[in-house]
mmCIF file of C-alpha atoms and ligand atoms in Angstrom:
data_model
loop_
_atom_site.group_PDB
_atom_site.id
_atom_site.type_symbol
_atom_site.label_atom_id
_atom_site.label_comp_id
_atom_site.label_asym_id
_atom_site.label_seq_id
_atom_site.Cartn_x
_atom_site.Cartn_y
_atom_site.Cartn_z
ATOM 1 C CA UNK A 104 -43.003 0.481 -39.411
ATOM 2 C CA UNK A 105 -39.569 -1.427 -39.165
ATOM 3 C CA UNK A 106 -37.161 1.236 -37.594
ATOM 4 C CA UNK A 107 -34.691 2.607 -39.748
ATOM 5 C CA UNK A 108 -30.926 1.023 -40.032
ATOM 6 C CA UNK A 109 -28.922 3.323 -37.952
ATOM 7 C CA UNK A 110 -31.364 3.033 -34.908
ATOM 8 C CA UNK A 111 -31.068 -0.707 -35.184
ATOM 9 C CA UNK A 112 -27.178 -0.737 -35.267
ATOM 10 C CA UNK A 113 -27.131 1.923 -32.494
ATOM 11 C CA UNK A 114 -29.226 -0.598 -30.390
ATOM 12 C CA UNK A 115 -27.003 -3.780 -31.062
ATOM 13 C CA UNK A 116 -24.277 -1.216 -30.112
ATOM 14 C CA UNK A 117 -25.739 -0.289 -26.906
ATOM 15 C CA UNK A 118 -26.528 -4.377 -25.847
ATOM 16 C CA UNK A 119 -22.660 -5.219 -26.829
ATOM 17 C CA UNK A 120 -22.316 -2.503 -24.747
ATOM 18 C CA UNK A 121 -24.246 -3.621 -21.894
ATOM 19 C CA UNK A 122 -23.007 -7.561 -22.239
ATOM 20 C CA UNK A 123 -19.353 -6.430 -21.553
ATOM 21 C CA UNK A 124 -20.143 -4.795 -18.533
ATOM 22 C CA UNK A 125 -22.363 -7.321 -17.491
ATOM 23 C CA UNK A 126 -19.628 -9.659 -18.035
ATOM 24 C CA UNK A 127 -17.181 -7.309 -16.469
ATOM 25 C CA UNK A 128 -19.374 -7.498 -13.281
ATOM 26 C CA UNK A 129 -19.709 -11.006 -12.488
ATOM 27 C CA UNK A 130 -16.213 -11.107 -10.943
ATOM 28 C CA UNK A 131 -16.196 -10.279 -7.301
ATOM 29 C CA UNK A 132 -12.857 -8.777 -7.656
ATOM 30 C CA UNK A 133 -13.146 -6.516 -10.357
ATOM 31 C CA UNK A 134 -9.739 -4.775 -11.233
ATOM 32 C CA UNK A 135 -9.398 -1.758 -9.698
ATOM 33 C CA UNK A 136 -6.554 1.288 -9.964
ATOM 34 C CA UNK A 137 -5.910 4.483 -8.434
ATOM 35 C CA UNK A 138 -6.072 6.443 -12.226
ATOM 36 C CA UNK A 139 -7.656 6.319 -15.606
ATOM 37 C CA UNK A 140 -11.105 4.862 -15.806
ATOM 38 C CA UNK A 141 -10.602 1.950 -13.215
ATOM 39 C CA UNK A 142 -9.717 5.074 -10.652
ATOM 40 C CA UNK A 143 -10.959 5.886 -7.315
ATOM 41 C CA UNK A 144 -13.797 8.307 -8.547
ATOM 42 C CA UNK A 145 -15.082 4.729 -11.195
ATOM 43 C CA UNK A 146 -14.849 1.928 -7.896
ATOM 44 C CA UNK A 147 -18.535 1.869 -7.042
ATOM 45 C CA UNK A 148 -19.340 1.350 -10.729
ATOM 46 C CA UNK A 149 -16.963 -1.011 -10.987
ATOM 47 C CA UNK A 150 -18.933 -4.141 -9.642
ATOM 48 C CA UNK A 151 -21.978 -4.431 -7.693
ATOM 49 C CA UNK A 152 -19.647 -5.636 -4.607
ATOM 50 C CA UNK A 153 -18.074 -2.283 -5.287
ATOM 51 C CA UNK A 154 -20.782 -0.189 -4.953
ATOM 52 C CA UNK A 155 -20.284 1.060 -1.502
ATOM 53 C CA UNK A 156 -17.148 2.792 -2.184
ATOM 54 C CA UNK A 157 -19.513 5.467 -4.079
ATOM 55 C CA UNK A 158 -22.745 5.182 -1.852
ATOM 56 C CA UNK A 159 -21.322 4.881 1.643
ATOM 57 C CA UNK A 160 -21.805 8.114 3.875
ATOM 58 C CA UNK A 161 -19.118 6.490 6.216
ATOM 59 C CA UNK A 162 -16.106 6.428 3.599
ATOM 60 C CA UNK A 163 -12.291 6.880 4.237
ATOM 61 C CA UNK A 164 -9.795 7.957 4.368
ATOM 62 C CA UNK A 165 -11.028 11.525 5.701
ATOM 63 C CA UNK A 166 -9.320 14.954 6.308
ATOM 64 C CA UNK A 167 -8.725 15.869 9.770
ATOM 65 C CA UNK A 168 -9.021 19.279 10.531
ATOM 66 C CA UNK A 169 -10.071 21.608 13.586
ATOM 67 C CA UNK A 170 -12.953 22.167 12.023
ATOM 68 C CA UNK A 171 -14.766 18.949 11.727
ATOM 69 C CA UNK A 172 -13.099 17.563 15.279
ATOM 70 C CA UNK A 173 -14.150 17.711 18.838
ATOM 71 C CA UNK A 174 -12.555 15.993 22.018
ATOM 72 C CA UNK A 175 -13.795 12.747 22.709
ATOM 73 C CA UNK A 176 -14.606 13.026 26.347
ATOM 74 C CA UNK A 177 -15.370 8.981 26.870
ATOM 75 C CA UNK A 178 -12.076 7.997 24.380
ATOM 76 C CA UNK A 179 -9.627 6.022 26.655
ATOM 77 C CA UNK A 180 -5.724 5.160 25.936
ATOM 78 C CA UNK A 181 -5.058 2.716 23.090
ATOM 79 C CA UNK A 182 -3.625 -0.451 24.472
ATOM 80 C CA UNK A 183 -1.328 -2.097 22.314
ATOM 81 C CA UNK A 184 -0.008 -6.059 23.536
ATOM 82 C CA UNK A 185 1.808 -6.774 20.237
ATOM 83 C CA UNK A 186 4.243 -10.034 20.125
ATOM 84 C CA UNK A 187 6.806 -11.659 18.396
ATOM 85 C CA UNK A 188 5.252 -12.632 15.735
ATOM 86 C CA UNK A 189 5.961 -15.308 12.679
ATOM 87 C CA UNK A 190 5.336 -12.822 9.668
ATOM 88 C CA UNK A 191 5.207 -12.911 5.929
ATOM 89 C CA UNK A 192 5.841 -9.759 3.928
ATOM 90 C CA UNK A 193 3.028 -9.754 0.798
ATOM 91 C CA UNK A 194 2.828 -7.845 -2.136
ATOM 92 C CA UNK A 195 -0.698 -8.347 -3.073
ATOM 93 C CA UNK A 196 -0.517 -5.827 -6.433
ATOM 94 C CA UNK A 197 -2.324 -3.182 -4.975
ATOM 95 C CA UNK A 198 0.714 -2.493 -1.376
ATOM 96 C CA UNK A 199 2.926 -4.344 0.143
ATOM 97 C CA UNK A 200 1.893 -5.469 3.702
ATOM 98 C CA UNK A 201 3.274 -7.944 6.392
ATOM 99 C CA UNK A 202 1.121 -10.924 7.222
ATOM 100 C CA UNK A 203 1.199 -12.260 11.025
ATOM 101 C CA UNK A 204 0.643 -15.959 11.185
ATOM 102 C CA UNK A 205 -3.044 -16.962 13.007
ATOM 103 C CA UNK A 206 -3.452 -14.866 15.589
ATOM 104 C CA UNK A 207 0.429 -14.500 16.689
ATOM 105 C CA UNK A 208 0.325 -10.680 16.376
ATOM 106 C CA UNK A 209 -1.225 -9.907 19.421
ATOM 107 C CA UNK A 210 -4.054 -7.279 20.200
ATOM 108 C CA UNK A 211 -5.143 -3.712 20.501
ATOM 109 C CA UNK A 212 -7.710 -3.156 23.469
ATOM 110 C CA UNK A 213 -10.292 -0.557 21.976
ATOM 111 C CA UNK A 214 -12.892 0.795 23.813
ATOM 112 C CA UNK A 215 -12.568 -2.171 26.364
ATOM 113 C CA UNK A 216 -12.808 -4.644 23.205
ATOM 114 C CA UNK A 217 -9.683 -6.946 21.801
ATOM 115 C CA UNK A 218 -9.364 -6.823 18.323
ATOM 116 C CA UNK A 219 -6.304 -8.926 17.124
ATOM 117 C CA UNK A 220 -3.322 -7.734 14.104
ATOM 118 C CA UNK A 221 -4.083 -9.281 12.004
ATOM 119 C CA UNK A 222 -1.769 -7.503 8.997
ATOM 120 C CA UNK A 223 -0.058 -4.634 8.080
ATOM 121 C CA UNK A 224 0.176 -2.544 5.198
ATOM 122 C CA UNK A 225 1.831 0.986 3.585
ATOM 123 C CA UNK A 226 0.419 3.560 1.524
ATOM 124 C CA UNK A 227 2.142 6.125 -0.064
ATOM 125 C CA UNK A 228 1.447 9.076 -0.639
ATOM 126 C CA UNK A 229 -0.663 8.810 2.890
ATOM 127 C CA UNK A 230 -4.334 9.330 2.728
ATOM 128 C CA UNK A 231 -5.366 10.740 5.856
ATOM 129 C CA UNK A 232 -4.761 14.209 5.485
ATOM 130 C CA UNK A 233 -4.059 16.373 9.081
ATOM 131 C CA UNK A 234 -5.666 19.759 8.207
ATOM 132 C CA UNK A 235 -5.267 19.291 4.274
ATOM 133 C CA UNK A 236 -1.229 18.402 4.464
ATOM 134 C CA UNK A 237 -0.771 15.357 2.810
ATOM 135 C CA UNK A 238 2.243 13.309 4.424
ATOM 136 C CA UNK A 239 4.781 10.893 2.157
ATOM 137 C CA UNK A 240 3.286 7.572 3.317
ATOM 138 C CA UNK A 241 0.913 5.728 5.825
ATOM 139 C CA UNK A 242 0.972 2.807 7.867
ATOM 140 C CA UNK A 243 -2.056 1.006 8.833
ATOM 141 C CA UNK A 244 -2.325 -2.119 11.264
ATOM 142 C CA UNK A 245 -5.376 -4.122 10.583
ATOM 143 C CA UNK A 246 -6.972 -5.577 13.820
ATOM 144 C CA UNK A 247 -10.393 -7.745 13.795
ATOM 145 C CA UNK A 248 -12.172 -8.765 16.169
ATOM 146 C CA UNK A 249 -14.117 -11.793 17.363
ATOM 147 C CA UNK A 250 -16.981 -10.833 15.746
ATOM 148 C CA UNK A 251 -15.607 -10.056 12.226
ATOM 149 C CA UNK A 252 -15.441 -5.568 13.071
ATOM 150 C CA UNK A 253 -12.281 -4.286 11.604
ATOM 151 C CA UNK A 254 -10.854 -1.382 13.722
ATOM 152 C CA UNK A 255 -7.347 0.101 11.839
ATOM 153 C CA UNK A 256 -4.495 1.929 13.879
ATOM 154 C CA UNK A 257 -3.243 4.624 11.238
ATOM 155 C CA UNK A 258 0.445 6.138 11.589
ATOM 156 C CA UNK A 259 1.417 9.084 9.336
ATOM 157 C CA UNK A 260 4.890 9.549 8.017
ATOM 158 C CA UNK A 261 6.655 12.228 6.955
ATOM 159 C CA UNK A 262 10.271 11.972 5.059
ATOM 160 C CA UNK A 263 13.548 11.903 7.427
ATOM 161 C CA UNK A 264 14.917 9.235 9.725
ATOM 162 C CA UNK A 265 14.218 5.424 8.604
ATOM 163 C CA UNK A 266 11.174 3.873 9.820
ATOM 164 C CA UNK A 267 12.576 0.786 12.261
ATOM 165 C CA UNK A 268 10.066 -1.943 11.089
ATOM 166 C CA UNK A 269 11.195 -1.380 6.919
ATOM 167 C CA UNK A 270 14.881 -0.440 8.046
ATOM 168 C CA UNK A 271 14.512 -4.118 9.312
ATOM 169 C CA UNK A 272 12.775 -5.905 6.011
ATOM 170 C CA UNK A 273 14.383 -3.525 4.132
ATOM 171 C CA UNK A 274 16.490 -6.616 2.075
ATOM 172 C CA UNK A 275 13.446 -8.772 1.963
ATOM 173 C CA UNK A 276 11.864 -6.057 0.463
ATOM 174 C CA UNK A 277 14.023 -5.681 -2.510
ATOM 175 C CA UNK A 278 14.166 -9.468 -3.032
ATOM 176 C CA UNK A 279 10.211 -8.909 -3.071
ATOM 177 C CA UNK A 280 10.681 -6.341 -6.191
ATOM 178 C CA UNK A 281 12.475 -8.816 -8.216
ATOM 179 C CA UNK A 282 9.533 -11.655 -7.457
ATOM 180 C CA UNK A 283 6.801 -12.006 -10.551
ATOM 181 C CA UNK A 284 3.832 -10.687 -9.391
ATOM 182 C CA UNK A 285 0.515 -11.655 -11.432
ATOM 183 C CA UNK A 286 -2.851 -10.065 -11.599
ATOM 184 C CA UNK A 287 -4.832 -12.677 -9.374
ATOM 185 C CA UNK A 288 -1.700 -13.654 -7.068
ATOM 186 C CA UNK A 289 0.143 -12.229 -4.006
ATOM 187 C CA UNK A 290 4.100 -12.491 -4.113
ATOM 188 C CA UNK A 291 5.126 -14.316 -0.246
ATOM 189 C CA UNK A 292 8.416 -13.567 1.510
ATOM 190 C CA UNK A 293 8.646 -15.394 4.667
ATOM 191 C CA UNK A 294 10.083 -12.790 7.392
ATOM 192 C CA UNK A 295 10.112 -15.002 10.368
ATOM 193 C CA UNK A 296 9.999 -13.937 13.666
ATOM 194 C CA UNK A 297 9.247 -10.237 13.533
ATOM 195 C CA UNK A 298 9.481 -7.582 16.532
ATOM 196 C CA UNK A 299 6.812 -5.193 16.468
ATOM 197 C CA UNK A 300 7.697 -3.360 19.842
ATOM 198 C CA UNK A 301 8.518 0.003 18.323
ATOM 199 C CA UNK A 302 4.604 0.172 17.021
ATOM 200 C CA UNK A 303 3.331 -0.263 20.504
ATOM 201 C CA UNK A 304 4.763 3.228 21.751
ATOM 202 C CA UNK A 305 2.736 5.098 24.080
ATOM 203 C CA UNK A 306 0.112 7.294 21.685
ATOM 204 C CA UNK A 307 -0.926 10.552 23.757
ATOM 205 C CA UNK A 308 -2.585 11.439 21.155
ATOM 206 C CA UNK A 309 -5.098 10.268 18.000
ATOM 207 C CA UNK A 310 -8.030 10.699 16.453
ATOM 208 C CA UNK A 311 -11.196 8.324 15.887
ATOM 209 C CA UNK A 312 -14.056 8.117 13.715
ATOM 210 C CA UNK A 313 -16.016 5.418 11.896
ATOM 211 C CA UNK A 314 -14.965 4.840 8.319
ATOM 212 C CA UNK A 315 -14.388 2.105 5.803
ATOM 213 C CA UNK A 316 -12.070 -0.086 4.411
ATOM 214 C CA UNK A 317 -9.829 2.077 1.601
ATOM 215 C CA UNK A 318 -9.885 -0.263 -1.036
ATOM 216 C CA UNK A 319 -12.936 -2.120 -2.581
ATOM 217 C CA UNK A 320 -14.947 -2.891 -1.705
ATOM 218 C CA UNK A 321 -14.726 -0.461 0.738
ATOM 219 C CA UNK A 322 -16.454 -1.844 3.570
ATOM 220 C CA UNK A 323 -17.833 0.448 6.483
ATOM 221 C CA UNK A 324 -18.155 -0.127 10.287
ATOM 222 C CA UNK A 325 -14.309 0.354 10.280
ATOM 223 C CA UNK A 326 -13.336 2.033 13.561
ATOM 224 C CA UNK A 327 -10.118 4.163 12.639
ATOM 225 C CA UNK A 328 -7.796 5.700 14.851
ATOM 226 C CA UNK A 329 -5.255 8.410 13.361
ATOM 227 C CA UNK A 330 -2.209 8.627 15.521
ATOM 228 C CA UNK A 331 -1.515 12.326 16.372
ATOM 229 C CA UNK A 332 2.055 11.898 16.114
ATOM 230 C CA UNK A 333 3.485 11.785 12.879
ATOM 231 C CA UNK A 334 6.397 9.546 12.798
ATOM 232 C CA UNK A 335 9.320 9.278 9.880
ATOM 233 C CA UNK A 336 10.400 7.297 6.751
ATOM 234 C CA UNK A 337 13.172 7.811 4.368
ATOM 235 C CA UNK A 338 12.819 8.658 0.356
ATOM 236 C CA UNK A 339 15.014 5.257 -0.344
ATOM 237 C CA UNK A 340 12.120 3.381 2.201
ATOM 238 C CA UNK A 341 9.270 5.636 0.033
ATOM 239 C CA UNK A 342 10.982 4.510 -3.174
ATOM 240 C CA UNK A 343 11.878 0.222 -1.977
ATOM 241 C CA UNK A 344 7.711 0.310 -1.269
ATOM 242 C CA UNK A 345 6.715 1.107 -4.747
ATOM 243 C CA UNK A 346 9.432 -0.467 -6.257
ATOM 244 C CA UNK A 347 7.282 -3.926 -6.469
ATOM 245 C CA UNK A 348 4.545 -2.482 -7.784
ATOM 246 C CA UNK A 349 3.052 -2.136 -11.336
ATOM 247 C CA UNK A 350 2.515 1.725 -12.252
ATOM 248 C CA UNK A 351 -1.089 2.350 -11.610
ATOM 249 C CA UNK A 352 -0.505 1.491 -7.965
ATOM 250 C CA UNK A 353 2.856 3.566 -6.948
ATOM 251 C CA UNK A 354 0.447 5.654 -5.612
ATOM 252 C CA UNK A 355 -1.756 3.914 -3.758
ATOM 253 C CA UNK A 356 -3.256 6.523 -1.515
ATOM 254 C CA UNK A 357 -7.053 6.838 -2.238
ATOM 255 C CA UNK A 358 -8.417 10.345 -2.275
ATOM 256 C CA UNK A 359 -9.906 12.279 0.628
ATOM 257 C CA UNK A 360 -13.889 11.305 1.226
ATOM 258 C CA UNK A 361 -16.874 13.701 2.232
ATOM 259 C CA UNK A 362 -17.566 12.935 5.535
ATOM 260 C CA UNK A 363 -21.341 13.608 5.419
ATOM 261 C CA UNK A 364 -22.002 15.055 9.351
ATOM 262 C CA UNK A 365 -19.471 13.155 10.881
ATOM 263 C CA UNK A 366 -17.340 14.261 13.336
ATOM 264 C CA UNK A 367 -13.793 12.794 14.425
ATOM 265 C CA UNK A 368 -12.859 12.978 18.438
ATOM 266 C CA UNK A 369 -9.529 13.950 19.626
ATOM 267 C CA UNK A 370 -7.780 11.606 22.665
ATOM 268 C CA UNK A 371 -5.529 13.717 23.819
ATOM 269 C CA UNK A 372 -4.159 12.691 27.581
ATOM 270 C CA UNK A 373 -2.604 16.628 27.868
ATOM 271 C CA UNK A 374 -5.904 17.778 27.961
ATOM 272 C CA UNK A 375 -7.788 15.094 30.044
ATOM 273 C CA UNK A 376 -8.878 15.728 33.437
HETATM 274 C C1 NAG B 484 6.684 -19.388 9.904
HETATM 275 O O1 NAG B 484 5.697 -19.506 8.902
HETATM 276 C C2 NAG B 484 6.136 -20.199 7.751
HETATM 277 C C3 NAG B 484 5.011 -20.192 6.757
HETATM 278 O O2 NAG B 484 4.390 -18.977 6.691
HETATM 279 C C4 NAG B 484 6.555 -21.598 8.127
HETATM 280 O O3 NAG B 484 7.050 -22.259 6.985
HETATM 281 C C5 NAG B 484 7.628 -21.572 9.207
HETATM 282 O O4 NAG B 484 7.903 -22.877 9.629
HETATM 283 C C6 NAG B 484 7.149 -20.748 10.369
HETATM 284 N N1 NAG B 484 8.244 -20.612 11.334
HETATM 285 C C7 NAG B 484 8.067 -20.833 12.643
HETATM 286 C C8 NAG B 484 9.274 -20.633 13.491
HETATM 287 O O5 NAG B 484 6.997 -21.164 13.125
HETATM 288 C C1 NAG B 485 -7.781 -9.484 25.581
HETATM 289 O O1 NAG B 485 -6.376 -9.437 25.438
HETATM 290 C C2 NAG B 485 -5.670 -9.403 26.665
HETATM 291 C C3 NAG B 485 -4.200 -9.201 26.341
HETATM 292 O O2 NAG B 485 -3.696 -10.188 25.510
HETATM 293 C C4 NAG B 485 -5.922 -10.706 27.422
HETATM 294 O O3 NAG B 485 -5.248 -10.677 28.656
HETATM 295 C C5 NAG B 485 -7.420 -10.865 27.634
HETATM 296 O O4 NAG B 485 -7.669 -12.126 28.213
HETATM 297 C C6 NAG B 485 -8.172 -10.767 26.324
HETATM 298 N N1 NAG B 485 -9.605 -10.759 26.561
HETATM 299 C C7 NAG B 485 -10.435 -11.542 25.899
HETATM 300 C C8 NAG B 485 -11.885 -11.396 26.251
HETATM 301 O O5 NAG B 485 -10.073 -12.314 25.030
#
């Protein structure tokens, strides 16, 4: 018996159905937002290269809290050697970041290892939280190392005094806003030779666990490390880094992830032996 009408238009409904997303997943770089239905909750379903950011156990960003913390009793001091560096400020469509030429930027030492900066971006709102609080914006300094492991140097920061690296860009950074900016293409502004000393300051104080890339495709085996002190960054710095971008990234900050038995260790020299 031939099935009736409706079921047959339901099913050509449901194959157009499945065609478009089929189609929709063959790029690697599916579009991705932080709201609506291409929003952080919709990134694993996204595209198969996606899929992590909704099955990974080791996601980020995390909330840090005294309750899911402990001191990390073999943690040692951060080392920071950053240099002068030849830099390029980016706006990619998704934040605006600062690009250091090869390997110019110099190197954290973690955990005896060198991993070198490779970039630099802002979030804002932040999205580590410290015991729920969610701060205006966050900095993180991307470091790789020889072997292709990321490991991310986070700052916090909350709204008051300038932030010295922006205060210094802060021109370039308009000019960036009035650059097009396409889907599939980054906006350049060469910077030239940029002094990242003030990022280097001794850190007494931060807090590590393993996480994952915050954007898709969300890539785990990230080793993070929250500084403890939150540093500062005015509302007209807040406002010049969203400025450039399109509405459904102003804020780019992804939600907080379950952190499935983890636990985060403290460094904290005041209470070292
Ligand atoms: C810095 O990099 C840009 C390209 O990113 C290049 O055109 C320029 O010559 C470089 N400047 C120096 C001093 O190396
Ligand atoms: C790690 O970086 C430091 C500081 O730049 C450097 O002296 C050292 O040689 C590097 N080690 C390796 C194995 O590359």
């Amino acid at each position: 018996m031939a099935p009736p009408f409706s079921s047959i238009f339901a099913f050509s409904l449901l194959f157009v159905g499945v065609l478009v997303q089929a189609h929709d997943q063959v790029g690697q770089s599916a579009v991705f937002t932080y709201e609506g239905s291409h929003g952080p909750e919709k990134w694993g379903s996204l595209s198969p290269s996606y899929a992590t950011c909704s099955n990974g156990k080791f996601q980020s960003p995390v909330d840090i809290s005294k309750d899911n913390s402990v001191f990390g009793k073999k943690l040692q001091t951060l080392v920071r050697k950053y240099n002068i560096a030849n830099a390029t400020l980016t706006n990619n469509g998704v934040n605006i970041g600062v690009h250091f030429w090869k390997n110019s930027g110099g190197v954290a030492i973690i955990d005896g290892k060198n991993y070198t900066l490779k970039q630099l971006h802002w979030h804002s709102p932040a999205e580590h939280r410290l015991n729920g609080k969610q701060y205006a914006a966050e900095l993180h300094l991307v470091h790789q190392a020889d072997d292709g492991t990321y490991s991310v140097i986070a700052i916090l920061l909350q709204i008051g005094d300038p932030e010295p690296l922006l205060a210094k860009i802060h021109d370039k950074l308009v000019e960036l806003a009035n650059e097009k900016c396409g889907s599939n293409e980054e906006a350049h502004i060469a910077l030239g030779d940029l002094d990242t000393k003030h990022l280097r300051k001794k850190t007494r104080k931060y807090f590590r666990y393993i996480g994952s890339l915050t954007t898709p495709p969300c890539t785990e085996n990230v080793i993070w490390n929250v500084l403890g002190k939150v540093r500062t960054i005015s509302q007209q710095q807040v406002d010049a880094l969203k400025a450039p971008l399109n509405p459904v990234y102003k804020n780019n900050a992804r939600p907080v992830q379950p952190l499935y038995g983890r636990k985060i260790e403290i460094y904290d020299e005041l209470s070292k032996h």
